[in-house]
Amino acid sequence: MSSRRSRQSSSGASRISDDQIIQLISKLQQLLPGTRIQRSNKASASKVLHETCNYVKSLHREVDDLSDRLSQLLSTIDADSPEASIVRSLIM
Amino acid sequence: MHTCSKLKREFTKKWVKGLQICCSSKKNIDIMERKKKIKLCADIALASAKNATTSWSIALISEAKKNDESAILVDSLIGPESAFKQQKTMCHNKRVRSKKILKKSCGISQRMKKMGRPHKSSNLATYIAKRLVKKRTQVLQRLVPGGEAMDEVSLIKEALDYILSLRVQVDVMRSLANATEALNQSNIS
């Protein structure tokens, strides 16, 4: 692997070893939905990073949609029902 | 993972507290306004539930403090212990700037070296792969709060933690939304 050169050039106390990065990338891969059983080499590292970015973006979008939904639900909640007062006392 | 359920509890407590603070006025709030407040509360609650153990949460909180409205929320949610100190961000910004200059100069010198050598096909492949990884790392840096100031290894570690926390956030928000919907529907029927 040509990237062994990076071990000599890395500065400071922490040596960024290839193994460390490979381990971290495989951990990332396990978190992603639709995990594929693949050996992580340089090529799939970029794939894992790409899917991680997509996953984070989709999680952001979900939070956004859920906030939307909650906001609409809270505004249409029926004013006089006892359940509404429970929810209202909880969060408003 | 017991840490996940603990995070869930912390996040839920803080989020509910935050919602009570900022959504306390009556129903005449615009839907978009309320949505922004809900989302803001959720993000701040998530970061403060981490209690300054991760860089992304520190970055998120210091970003929120810059805005007056969210600063009030932050103060009431993170409490007096305030493991999130402001001095850290000042050092961060300086470090970021000098790191960027360093990175640019390193990148240029590396590129010059590569242009000089004759390319074998395997070298080219690794070169392309490395550039792809670099590109994708940059995108990830923009997605994770405070990512610009991190090196590769910390970025991946922070991204791991950030994804887990985001999942908790989505779970709790979804449960509340479903519960409210169920309440609504049982009312109508």
Short mmCIF file of N, CA and C in Angstrom, two decimals, chain B:
data_model
loop_
_atom_site.label_atom_id
_atom_site.label_comp_id
_atom_site.label_asym_id
_atom_site.label_seq_id
_atom_site.Cartn_x
_atom_site.Cartn_y
_atom_site.Cartn_z
N MET B 1 -27.65 -1.22 23.56
CA MET B 1 -26.67 -0.18 23.95
C MET B 1 -27.25 0.70 25.04
N HIS B 2 -26.76 0.54 26.25
CA HIS B 2 -27.40 1.29 27.33
C HIS B 2 -27.13 2.78 27.20
N THR B 3 -26.02 3.12 26.55
CA THR B 3 -25.75 4.55 26.40
C THR B 3 -26.80 5.21 25.54
N CYS B 4 -27.36 4.46 24.59
CA CYS B 4 -28.37 5.04 23.72
C CYS B 4 -29.62 5.39 24.51
N SER B 5 -30.05 4.50 25.43
CA SER B 5 -31.27 4.80 26.16
C SER B 5 -31.05 5.94 27.13
N LYS B 6 -29.81 6.05 27.64
CA LYS B 6 -29.54 7.17 28.54
C LYS B 6 -29.60 8.48 27.75
N LEU B 7 -29.00 8.42 26.55
CA LEU B 7 -29.04 9.62 25.71
C LEU B 7 -30.48 9.97 25.36
N LYS B 8 -31.29 8.93 25.10
CA LYS B 8 -32.69 9.17 24.77
C LYS B 8 -33.39 9.91 25.90
N ARG B 9 -33.15 9.42 27.13
CA ARG B 9 -33.83 10.05 28.27
C ARG B 9 -33.40 11.50 28.42
N GLU B 10 -32.06 11.70 28.35
CA GLU B 10 -31.54 13.06 28.51
C GLU B 10 -32.11 13.99 27.45
N PHE B 11 -32.05 13.50 26.21
CA PHE B 11 -32.53 14.31 25.10
C PHE B 11 -34.00 14.64 25.28
N THR B 12 -34.83 13.62 25.63
CA THR B 12 -36.26 13.86 25.76
C THR B 12 -36.54 14.89 26.85
N LYS B 13 -35.85 14.74 27.99
CA LYS B 13 -36.06 15.70 29.07
C LYS B 13 -35.77 17.11 28.60
N LYS B 14 -34.58 17.26 27.98
CA LYS B 14 -34.17 18.61 27.61
C LYS B 14 -35.04 19.17 26.49
N TRP B 15 -35.43 18.31 25.58
CA TRP B 15 -36.24 18.79 24.47
C TRP B 15 -37.60 19.27 24.96
N VAL B 16 -38.21 18.48 25.84
CA VAL B 16 -39.51 18.88 26.38
C VAL B 16 -39.38 20.19 27.14
N LYS B 17 -38.29 20.28 27.92
CA LYS B 17 -38.09 21.52 28.68
C LYS B 17 -37.96 22.71 27.73
N GLY B 18 -37.17 22.50 26.67
CA GLY B 18 -36.98 23.57 25.71
C GLY B 18 -38.26 23.97 25.02
N LEU B 19 -39.07 22.95 24.66
CA LEU B 19 -40.34 23.24 24.00
C LEU B 19 -41.25 24.04 24.92
N GLN B 20 -41.24 23.69 26.21
CA GLN B 20 -42.06 24.44 27.14
C GLN B 20 -41.63 25.90 27.20
N ILE B 21 -40.30 26.10 27.12
CA ILE B 21 -39.82 27.47 27.20
C ILE B 21 -40.20 28.26 25.96
N CYS B 22 -39.93 27.69 24.78
CA CYS B 22 -40.09 28.54 23.60
C CYS B 22 -41.46 28.45 22.96
N CYS B 23 -42.22 27.40 23.24
CA CYS B 23 -43.56 27.34 22.65
C CYS B 23 -44.63 27.69 23.66
N SER B 24 -44.25 28.45 24.67
CA SER B 24 -45.19 28.65 25.77
C SER B 24 -46.29 29.65 25.43
N SER B 25 -46.07 30.44 24.41
CA SER B 25 -47.14 31.40 24.07
C SER B 25 -48.29 30.67 23.40
N LYS B 26 -49.41 31.35 23.28
CA LYS B 26 -50.62 30.67 22.85
C LYS B 26 -50.59 30.27 21.38
N LYS B 27 -51.77 29.84 20.88
CA LYS B 27 -51.79 29.16 19.60
C LYS B 27 -51.49 30.05 18.41
N ASN B 28 -51.35 31.35 18.61
CA ASN B 28 -51.26 32.19 17.43
C ASN B 28 -49.89 32.23 16.79
N ILE B 29 -49.10 31.19 17.04
CA ILE B 29 -47.80 31.12 16.37
C ILE B 29 -47.98 30.56 14.97
N ASP B 30 -47.30 31.17 14.03
CA ASP B 30 -47.26 30.68 12.66
C ASP B 30 -46.65 29.28 12.63
N ILE B 31 -47.15 28.43 11.73
CA ILE B 31 -46.68 27.04 11.70
C ILE B 31 -45.19 26.96 11.42
N MET B 32 -44.71 27.80 10.51
CA MET B 32 -43.27 27.76 10.17
C MET B 32 -42.43 28.17 11.37
N GLU B 33 -42.92 29.19 12.09
CA GLU B 33 -42.21 29.64 13.29
C GLU B 33 -42.09 28.50 14.30
N ARG B 34 -43.23 27.85 14.51
CA ARG B 34 -43.24 26.78 15.51
C ARG B 34 -42.31 25.65 15.07
N LYS B 35 -42.33 25.37 13.77
CA LYS B 35 -41.48 24.29 13.28
C LYS B 35 -40.01 24.61 13.54
N LYS B 36 -39.64 25.87 13.27
CA LYS B 36 -38.24 26.25 13.49
C LYS B 36 -37.87 26.12 14.95
N LYS B 37 -38.81 26.51 15.82
CA LYS B 37 -38.52 26.43 17.25
C LYS B 37 -38.39 24.98 17.69
N ILE B 38 -39.27 24.13 17.17
CA ILE B 38 -39.20 22.71 17.54
C ILE B 38 -37.85 22.15 17.13
N LYS B 39 -37.45 22.47 15.90
CA LYS B 39 -36.20 21.92 15.39
C LYS B 39 -35.01 22.46 16.19
N LEU B 40 -35.05 23.76 16.47
CA LEU B 40 -33.95 24.37 17.23
C LEU B 40 -33.83 23.72 18.60
N CYS B 41 -34.98 23.58 19.26
CA CYS B 41 -34.97 22.93 20.58
C CYS B 41 -34.39 21.53 20.49
N ALA B 42 -34.78 20.82 19.45
CA ALA B 42 -34.30 19.44 19.33
C ALA B 42 -32.78 19.42 19.16
N ASP B 43 -32.25 20.30 18.30
CA ASP B 43 -30.81 20.29 18.07
C ASP B 43 -30.04 20.67 19.33
N ILE B 44 -30.50 21.73 19.99
CA ILE B 44 -29.79 22.17 21.19
C ILE B 44 -29.89 21.11 22.28
N ALA B 45 -31.09 20.51 22.41
CA ALA B 45 -31.25 19.47 23.43
C ALA B 45 -30.32 18.30 23.16
N LEU B 46 -30.20 17.93 21.87
CA LEU B 46 -29.34 16.81 21.52
C LEU B 46 -27.89 17.10 21.88
N ALA B 47 -27.44 18.30 21.51
CA ALA B 47 -26.05 18.63 21.77
C ALA B 47 -25.79 18.75 23.27
N SER B 48 -26.73 19.35 24.00
CA SER B 48 -26.48 19.54 25.43
C SER B 48 -26.58 18.23 26.18
N ALA B 49 -27.34 17.27 25.64
CA ALA B 49 -27.42 15.97 26.31
C ALA B 49 -26.07 15.26 26.26
N LYS B 50 -25.21 15.67 25.36
CA LYS B 50 -23.89 15.07 25.26
C LYS B 50 -22.95 15.59 26.33
N ASN B 51 -23.29 16.76 26.90
CA ASN B 51 -22.50 17.32 27.98
C ASN B 51 -21.03 17.51 27.63
N ALA B 52 -20.80 18.07 26.47
CA ALA B 52 -19.45 18.47 26.04
C ALA B 52 -18.47 17.31 25.93
N THR B 53 -18.98 16.12 25.66
CA THR B 53 -18.05 15.00 25.50
C THR B 53 -17.59 14.84 24.07
N THR B 54 -18.26 15.51 23.13
CA THR B 54 -17.85 15.37 21.74
C THR B 54 -17.68 16.74 21.10
N SER B 55 -16.82 16.79 20.07
CA SER B 55 -16.55 18.07 19.42
C SER B 55 -17.76 18.62 18.71
N TRP B 56 -18.54 17.73 18.08
CA TRP B 56 -19.66 18.26 17.29
C TRP B 56 -20.67 18.94 18.19
N SER B 57 -20.88 18.39 19.41
CA SER B 57 -21.86 19.02 20.30
C SER B 57 -21.36 20.37 20.76
N ILE B 58 -20.04 20.45 21.03
CA ILE B 58 -19.48 21.74 21.44
C ILE B 58 -19.66 22.76 20.31
N ALA B 59 -19.37 22.32 19.10
CA ALA B 59 -19.48 23.23 17.96
C ALA B 59 -20.92 23.69 17.76
N LEU B 60 -21.87 22.75 17.90
CA LEU B 60 -23.27 23.10 17.72
C LEU B 60 -23.71 24.13 18.74
N ILE B 61 -23.32 23.91 20.00
CA ILE B 61 -23.74 24.82 21.06
C ILE B 61 -23.13 26.21 20.84
N SER B 62 -21.86 26.26 20.48
CA SER B 62 -21.25 27.58 20.31
C SER B 62 -21.82 28.29 19.11
N GLU B 63 -22.23 27.53 18.10
CA GLU B 63 -22.91 28.13 16.96
C GLU B 63 -24.24 28.71 17.39
N ALA B 64 -24.96 27.97 18.25
CA ALA B 64 -26.27 28.43 18.70
C ALA B 64 -26.14 29.67 19.57
N LYS B 65 -25.03 29.77 20.30
CA LYS B 65 -24.88 30.91 21.22
C LYS B 65 -24.75 32.22 20.46
N LYS B 66 -24.34 32.14 19.19
CA LYS B 66 -24.10 33.38 18.45
C LYS B 66 -25.41 34.13 18.20
N ASN B 67 -26.50 33.39 18.12
CA ASN B 67 -27.80 34.00 17.89
C ASN B 67 -28.45 34.30 19.22
N ASP B 68 -29.02 35.53 19.36
CA ASP B 68 -29.57 35.93 20.65
C ASP B 68 -30.67 35.01 21.13
N GLU B 69 -31.58 34.70 20.20
CA GLU B 69 -32.77 33.95 20.60
C GLU B 69 -32.39 32.56 21.08
N SER B 70 -31.51 31.91 20.33
CA SER B 70 -31.16 30.55 20.73
C SER B 70 -30.20 30.55 21.91
N ALA B 71 -29.48 31.67 22.12
CA ALA B 71 -28.56 31.71 23.26
C ALA B 71 -29.31 31.59 24.57
N ILE B 72 -30.50 32.21 24.62
CA ILE B 72 -31.30 32.12 25.85
C ILE B 72 -31.67 30.67 26.10
N LEU B 73 -32.08 30.00 25.01
CA LEU B 73 -32.47 28.60 25.12
C LEU B 73 -31.30 27.75 25.59
N VAL B 74 -30.13 28.02 25.01
CA VAL B 74 -28.94 27.26 25.39
C VAL B 74 -28.66 27.41 26.87
N ASP B 75 -28.72 28.66 27.34
CA ASP B 75 -28.41 28.91 28.75
C ASP B 75 -29.35 28.15 29.67
N SER B 76 -30.62 28.12 29.30
CA SER B 76 -31.56 27.45 30.20
C SER B 76 -31.45 25.94 30.11
N LEU B 77 -30.94 25.43 28.99
CA LEU B 77 -30.89 23.98 28.85
C LEU B 77 -29.58 23.36 29.35
N ILE B 78 -28.46 24.09 29.19
CA ILE B 78 -27.23 23.42 29.58
C ILE B 78 -26.88 23.61 31.04
N GLY B 79 -27.58 24.51 31.70
CA GLY B 79 -27.40 24.58 33.14
C GLY B 79 -26.13 25.29 33.56
N PRO B 80 -25.94 25.43 34.86
CA PRO B 80 -24.83 26.23 35.37
C PRO B 80 -23.45 25.58 35.24
N GLU B 81 -23.42 24.22 35.10
CA GLU B 81 -22.08 23.60 35.05
C GLU B 81 -21.34 24.04 33.81
N SER B 82 -22.08 24.25 32.72
CA SER B 82 -21.52 24.83 31.51
C SER B 82 -20.17 24.25 31.12
N ALA B 83 -20.17 22.98 30.79
CA ALA B 83 -18.93 22.40 30.28
C ALA B 83 -18.61 22.99 28.92
N PHE B 84 -19.58 23.67 28.31
CA PHE B 84 -19.34 24.30 27.02
C PHE B 84 -18.82 25.70 27.25
N LYS B 85 -17.50 25.87 27.18
CA LYS B 85 -16.98 27.22 27.41
C LYS B 85 -16.74 27.91 26.09
N GLN B 86 -16.78 29.21 26.12
CA GLN B 86 -16.67 29.94 24.87
C GLN B 86 -15.24 30.06 24.39
N GLN B 87 -14.26 30.01 25.31
CA GLN B 87 -12.87 30.22 24.89
C GLN B 87 -12.44 29.19 23.86
N LYS B 88 -13.02 27.99 23.94
CA LYS B 88 -12.59 26.93 23.01
C LYS B 88 -12.82 27.35 21.57
N THR B 89 -13.95 28.02 21.31
CA THR B 89 -14.24 28.37 19.92
C THR B 89 -13.25 29.38 19.37
N MET B 90 -12.79 30.31 20.25
CA MET B 90 -11.85 31.31 19.75
C MET B 90 -10.59 30.61 19.26
N CYS B 91 -10.05 29.68 20.07
CA CYS B 91 -8.85 28.98 19.64
C CYS B 91 -9.12 28.18 18.38
N HIS B 92 -10.35 27.58 18.33
CA HIS B 92 -10.69 26.76 17.18
C HIS B 92 -10.58 27.55 15.89
N ASN B 93 -11.16 28.80 15.91
CA ASN B 93 -11.16 29.57 14.66
C ASN B 93 -9.77 29.84 14.17
N LYS B 94 -8.86 30.20 15.14
CA LYS B 94 -7.50 30.51 14.71
C LYS B 94 -6.85 29.26 14.14
N ARG B 95 -7.11 28.12 14.87
CA ARG B 95 -6.49 26.89 14.41
C ARG B 95 -7.01 26.53 13.03
N VAL B 96 -8.33 26.76 12.81
CA VAL B 96 -8.91 26.39 11.52
C VAL B 96 -8.22 27.15 10.41
N ARG B 97 -8.05 28.47 10.62
CA ARG B 97 -7.46 29.27 9.56
C ARG B 97 -6.06 28.80 9.25
N SER B 98 -5.22 28.58 10.28
CA SER B 98 -3.84 28.19 10.00
C SER B 98 -3.80 26.80 9.40
N LYS B 99 -4.77 25.91 9.84
CA LYS B 99 -4.78 24.58 9.26
C LYS B 99 -5.12 24.64 7.79
N LYS B 100 -6.07 25.55 7.44
CA LYS B 100 -6.47 25.63 6.04
C LYS B 100 -5.28 26.04 5.19
N ILE B 101 -4.51 27.03 5.67
CA ILE B 101 -3.36 27.48 4.90
C ILE B 101 -2.37 26.33 4.73
N LEU B 102 -2.14 25.61 5.85
CA LEU B 102 -1.23 24.47 5.80
C LEU B 102 -1.69 23.44 4.79
N LYS B 103 -3.02 23.12 4.86
CA LYS B 103 -3.56 22.11 3.97
C LYS B 103 -3.36 22.52 2.52
N LYS B 104 -3.66 23.81 2.23
CA LYS B 104 -3.54 24.26 0.84
C LYS B 104 -2.10 24.09 0.37
N SER B 105 -1.14 24.50 1.19
CA SER B 105 0.25 24.43 0.76
C SER B 105 0.68 22.97 0.61
N CYS B 106 0.20 22.10 1.52
CA CYS B 106 0.55 20.69 1.42
C CYS B 106 0.00 20.11 0.15
N GLY B 107 -1.26 20.45 -0.14
CA GLY B 107 -1.90 19.90 -1.34
C GLY B 107 -1.17 20.30 -2.59
N ILE B 108 -0.76 21.58 -2.64
CA ILE B 108 -0.09 22.06 -3.84
C ILE B 108 1.25 21.35 -4.01
N SER B 109 2.02 21.23 -2.93
CA SER B 109 3.34 20.61 -3.06
C SER B 109 3.20 19.15 -3.45
N GLN B 110 2.14 18.47 -2.90
CA GLN B 110 1.94 17.08 -3.27
C GLN B 110 1.61 16.95 -4.74
N ARG B 111 0.75 17.86 -5.21
CA ARG B 111 0.37 17.79 -6.62
C ARG B 111 1.59 18.02 -7.51
N MET B 112 2.45 18.97 -7.11
CA MET B 112 3.65 19.22 -7.92
C MET B 112 4.51 17.98 -7.99
N LYS B 113 4.64 17.28 -6.84
CA LYS B 113 5.46 16.07 -6.84
C LYS B 113 4.88 15.05 -7.80
N LYS B 114 3.54 14.90 -7.76
CA LYS B 114 2.93 13.85 -8.56
C LYS B 114 3.07 14.15 -10.05
N MET B 115 2.99 15.42 -10.42
CA MET B 115 3.11 15.77 -11.83
C MET B 115 4.48 15.37 -12.36
N GLY B 116 5.52 15.46 -11.47
CA GLY B 116 6.88 15.18 -11.94
C GLY B 116 7.08 13.72 -12.30
N ARG B 117 6.38 12.80 -11.55
CA ARG B 117 6.68 11.38 -11.76
C ARG B 117 5.90 10.79 -12.90
N PRO B 118 6.48 9.78 -13.58
CA PRO B 118 5.70 9.10 -14.62
C PRO B 118 4.63 8.24 -13.97
N HIS B 119 3.40 8.25 -14.51
CA HIS B 119 2.29 7.54 -13.92
C HIS B 119 2.21 6.10 -14.37
N LYS B 120 2.23 5.17 -13.40
CA LYS B 120 1.84 3.80 -13.75
C LYS B 120 0.34 3.72 -13.50
N SER B 121 -0.30 2.72 -14.06
CA SER B 121 -1.77 2.69 -13.96
C SER B 121 -2.20 2.48 -12.51
N SER B 122 -1.43 1.69 -11.72
CA SER B 122 -1.84 1.47 -10.34
C SER B 122 -1.70 2.75 -9.54
N ASN B 123 -0.63 3.52 -9.81
CA ASN B 123 -0.46 4.80 -9.12
C ASN B 123 -1.62 5.72 -9.42
N LEU B 124 -2.02 5.72 -10.68
CA LEU B 124 -3.12 6.60 -11.08
C LEU B 124 -4.40 6.22 -10.34
N ALA B 125 -4.62 4.90 -10.24
CA ALA B 125 -5.84 4.44 -9.57
C ALA B 125 -5.87 4.88 -8.11
N THR B 126 -4.74 4.70 -7.43
CA THR B 126 -4.70 5.11 -6.03
C THR B 126 -4.81 6.62 -5.91
N TYR B 127 -4.23 7.32 -6.89
CA TYR B 127 -4.31 8.78 -6.86
C TYR B 127 -5.76 9.23 -6.96
N ILE B 128 -6.48 8.61 -7.90
CA ILE B 128 -7.89 8.97 -8.06
C ILE B 128 -8.68 8.61 -6.81
N ALA B 129 -8.39 7.41 -6.28
CA ALA B 129 -9.11 6.97 -5.08
C ALA B 129 -8.86 7.94 -3.94
N LYS B 130 -7.60 8.37 -3.81
CA LYS B 130 -7.29 9.30 -2.72
C LYS B 130 -8.03 10.61 -2.90
N ARG B 131 -8.10 11.08 -4.14
CA ARG B 131 -8.80 12.37 -4.35
C ARG B 131 -10.29 12.23 -4.06
N LEU B 132 -10.85 11.06 -4.42
CA LEU B 132 -12.26 10.84 -4.12
C LEU B 132 -12.49 10.87 -2.63
N VAL B 133 -11.62 10.15 -1.90
CA VAL B 133 -11.76 10.12 -0.45
C VAL B 133 -11.67 11.54 0.10
N LYS B 134 -10.74 12.31 -0.44
CA LYS B 134 -10.58 13.68 0.06
C LYS B 134 -11.84 14.50 -0.20
N LYS B 135 -12.38 14.34 -1.41
CA LYS B 135 -13.60 15.08 -1.76
C LYS B 135 -14.73 14.74 -0.81
N ARG B 136 -14.92 13.42 -0.60
CA ARG B 136 -16.04 12.98 0.22
C ARG B 136 -15.82 13.40 1.67
N THR B 137 -14.55 13.38 2.10
CA THR B 137 -14.26 13.83 3.46
C THR B 137 -14.65 15.29 3.62
N GLN B 138 -14.42 16.08 2.57
CA GLN B 138 -14.78 17.49 2.67
C GLN B 138 -16.28 17.66 2.81
N VAL B 139 -17.05 16.86 2.06
CA VAL B 139 -18.51 16.95 2.17
C VAL B 139 -18.94 16.58 3.58
N LEU B 140 -18.34 15.51 4.12
CA LEU B 140 -18.69 15.09 5.46
C LEU B 140 -18.34 16.17 6.48
N GLN B 141 -17.22 16.87 6.23
CA GLN B 141 -16.82 17.93 7.15
C GLN B 141 -17.89 19.01 7.22
N ARG B 142 -18.52 19.26 6.08
CA ARG B 142 -19.54 20.32 6.10
C ARG B 142 -20.81 19.85 6.81
N LEU B 143 -21.05 18.53 6.79
CA LEU B 143 -22.29 18.03 7.38
C LEU B 143 -22.21 17.92 8.90
N VAL B 144 -21.06 17.49 9.40
CA VAL B 144 -20.92 17.35 10.84
C VAL B 144 -20.58 18.71 11.43
N PRO B 145 -21.29 19.13 12.47
CA PRO B 145 -21.01 20.45 13.04
C PRO B 145 -19.58 20.54 13.55
N GLY B 146 -18.90 21.61 13.18
CA GLY B 146 -17.52 21.77 13.60
C GLY B 146 -16.55 20.89 12.85
N GLY B 147 -16.98 20.37 11.72
CA GLY B 147 -16.14 19.41 11.02
C GLY B 147 -14.90 19.99 10.39
N GLU B 148 -14.94 21.30 10.07
CA GLU B 148 -13.81 21.87 9.35
C GLU B 148 -12.53 21.85 10.15
N ALA B 149 -12.66 21.82 11.46
CA ALA B 149 -11.46 21.90 12.29
C ALA B 149 -10.91 20.54 12.65
N MET B 150 -11.43 19.49 12.03
CA MET B 150 -11.01 18.15 12.46
C MET B 150 -10.14 17.47 11.43
N ASP B 151 -9.23 16.63 11.92
CA ASP B 151 -8.48 15.81 10.97
C ASP B 151 -9.30 14.56 10.64
N GLU B 152 -8.78 13.75 9.72
CA GLU B 152 -9.56 12.64 9.18
C GLU B 152 -10.09 11.69 10.24
N VAL B 153 -9.19 11.29 11.14
CA VAL B 153 -9.57 10.29 12.12
C VAL B 153 -10.66 10.81 13.06
N SER B 154 -10.44 12.03 13.57
CA SER B 154 -11.45 12.59 14.49
C SER B 154 -12.76 12.82 13.77
N LEU B 155 -12.66 13.20 12.48
CA LEU B 155 -13.89 13.46 11.73
C LEU B 155 -14.73 12.19 11.67
N ILE B 156 -14.08 11.06 11.38
CA ILE B 156 -14.83 9.81 11.28
C ILE B 156 -15.40 9.43 12.64
N LYS B 157 -14.60 9.61 13.69
CA LYS B 157 -15.11 9.28 15.03
C LYS B 157 -16.30 10.15 15.38
N GLU B 158 -16.18 11.46 15.10
CA GLU B 158 -17.29 12.36 15.40
C GLU B 158 -18.51 12.01 14.56
N ALA B 159 -18.26 11.64 13.30
CA ALA B 159 -19.40 11.30 12.44
C ALA B 159 -20.13 10.08 12.99
N LEU B 160 -19.38 9.10 13.50
CA LEU B 160 -19.99 7.92 14.11
C LEU B 160 -20.93 8.33 15.24
N ASP B 161 -20.38 9.16 16.14
CA ASP B 161 -21.19 9.57 17.28
C ASP B 161 -22.38 10.43 16.84
N TYR B 162 -22.13 11.29 15.87
CA TYR B 162 -23.19 12.19 15.40
C TYR B 162 -24.34 11.39 14.80
N ILE B 163 -24.01 10.35 14.03
CA ILE B 163 -25.06 9.54 13.42
C ILE B 163 -25.89 8.86 14.50
N LEU B 164 -25.21 8.30 15.52
CA LEU B 164 -25.96 7.64 16.59
C LEU B 164 -26.88 8.62 17.29
N SER B 165 -26.37 9.83 17.55
CA SER B 165 -27.20 10.82 18.24
C SER B 165 -28.36 11.27 17.38
N LEU B 166 -28.10 11.45 16.08
CA LEU B 166 -29.19 11.85 15.18
C LEU B 166 -30.29 10.81 15.17
N ARG B 167 -29.87 9.53 15.21
CA ARG B 167 -30.88 8.46 15.22
C ARG B 167 -31.77 8.57 16.45
N VAL B 168 -31.13 8.85 17.61
CA VAL B 168 -31.91 9.01 18.84
C VAL B 168 -32.90 10.15 18.68
N GLN B 169 -32.41 11.25 18.11
CA GLN B 169 -33.26 12.42 17.93
C GLN B 169 -34.47 12.06 17.06
N VAL B 170 -34.20 11.37 15.94
CA VAL B 170 -35.29 11.01 15.04
C VAL B 170 -36.28 10.09 15.74
N ASP B 171 -35.76 9.11 16.51
CA ASP B 171 -36.64 8.18 17.21
C ASP B 171 -37.60 8.89 18.15
N VAL B 172 -37.02 9.78 18.98
CA VAL B 172 -37.85 10.45 19.98
C VAL B 172 -38.88 11.35 19.30
N MET B 173 -38.42 12.08 18.28
CA MET B 173 -39.35 12.99 17.61
C MET B 173 -40.47 12.21 16.94
N ARG B 174 -40.10 11.07 16.35
CA ARG B 174 -41.11 10.28 15.67
C ARG B 174 -42.13 9.75 16.67
N SER B 175 -41.64 9.28 17.85
CA SER B 175 -42.58 8.75 18.85
C SER B 175 -43.56 9.81 19.29
N LEU B 176 -43.03 11.04 19.50
CA LEU B 176 -43.94 12.10 19.94
C LEU B 176 -44.95 12.43 18.86
N ALA B 177 -44.47 12.47 17.61
CA ALA B 177 -45.38 12.78 16.51
C ALA B 177 -46.46 11.71 16.38
N ASN B 178 -46.05 10.43 16.48
CA ASN B 178 -47.04 9.36 16.38
C ASN B 178 -48.03 9.41 17.52
N ALA B 179 -47.54 9.67 18.74
CA ALA B 179 -48.43 9.73 19.88
C ALA B 179 -49.44 10.86 19.73
N THR B 180 -48.94 12.02 19.29
CA THR B 180 -49.86 13.14 19.12
C THR B 180 -50.89 12.85 18.04
N GLU B 181 -50.44 12.19 16.98
CA GLU B 181 -51.37 11.84 15.90
C GLU B 181 -52.42 10.87 16.40
N ALA B 182 -51.99 9.88 17.18
CA ALA B 182 -52.93 8.89 17.71
C ALA B 182 -53.96 9.56 18.62
N LEU B 183 -53.48 10.52 19.42
CA LEU B 183 -54.40 11.24 20.29
C LEU B 183 -55.42 12.00 19.46
N ASN B 184 -54.90 12.67 18.42
CA ASN B 184 -55.79 13.43 17.55
C ASN B 184 -56.87 12.56 16.95
N GLN B 185 -56.43 11.40 16.45
CA GLN B 185 -57.37 10.53 15.75
C GLN B 185 -58.38 9.94 16.71
N SER B 186 -57.95 9.62 17.91
CA SER B 186 -58.91 9.06 18.86
C SER B 186 -59.91 10.10 19.27
N ASN B 187 -59.51 11.35 19.15
CA ASN B 187 -60.46 12.42 19.43
C ASN B 187 -61.53 12.53 18.38
N ILE B 188 -61.09 12.45 17.13
CA ILE B 188 -62.01 12.67 16.02
C ILE B 188 -63.02 11.53 15.96
N SER B 189 -62.53 10.30 16.13
CA SER B 189 -63.43 9.14 15.99
C SER B 189 -64.37 9.00 17.19
#
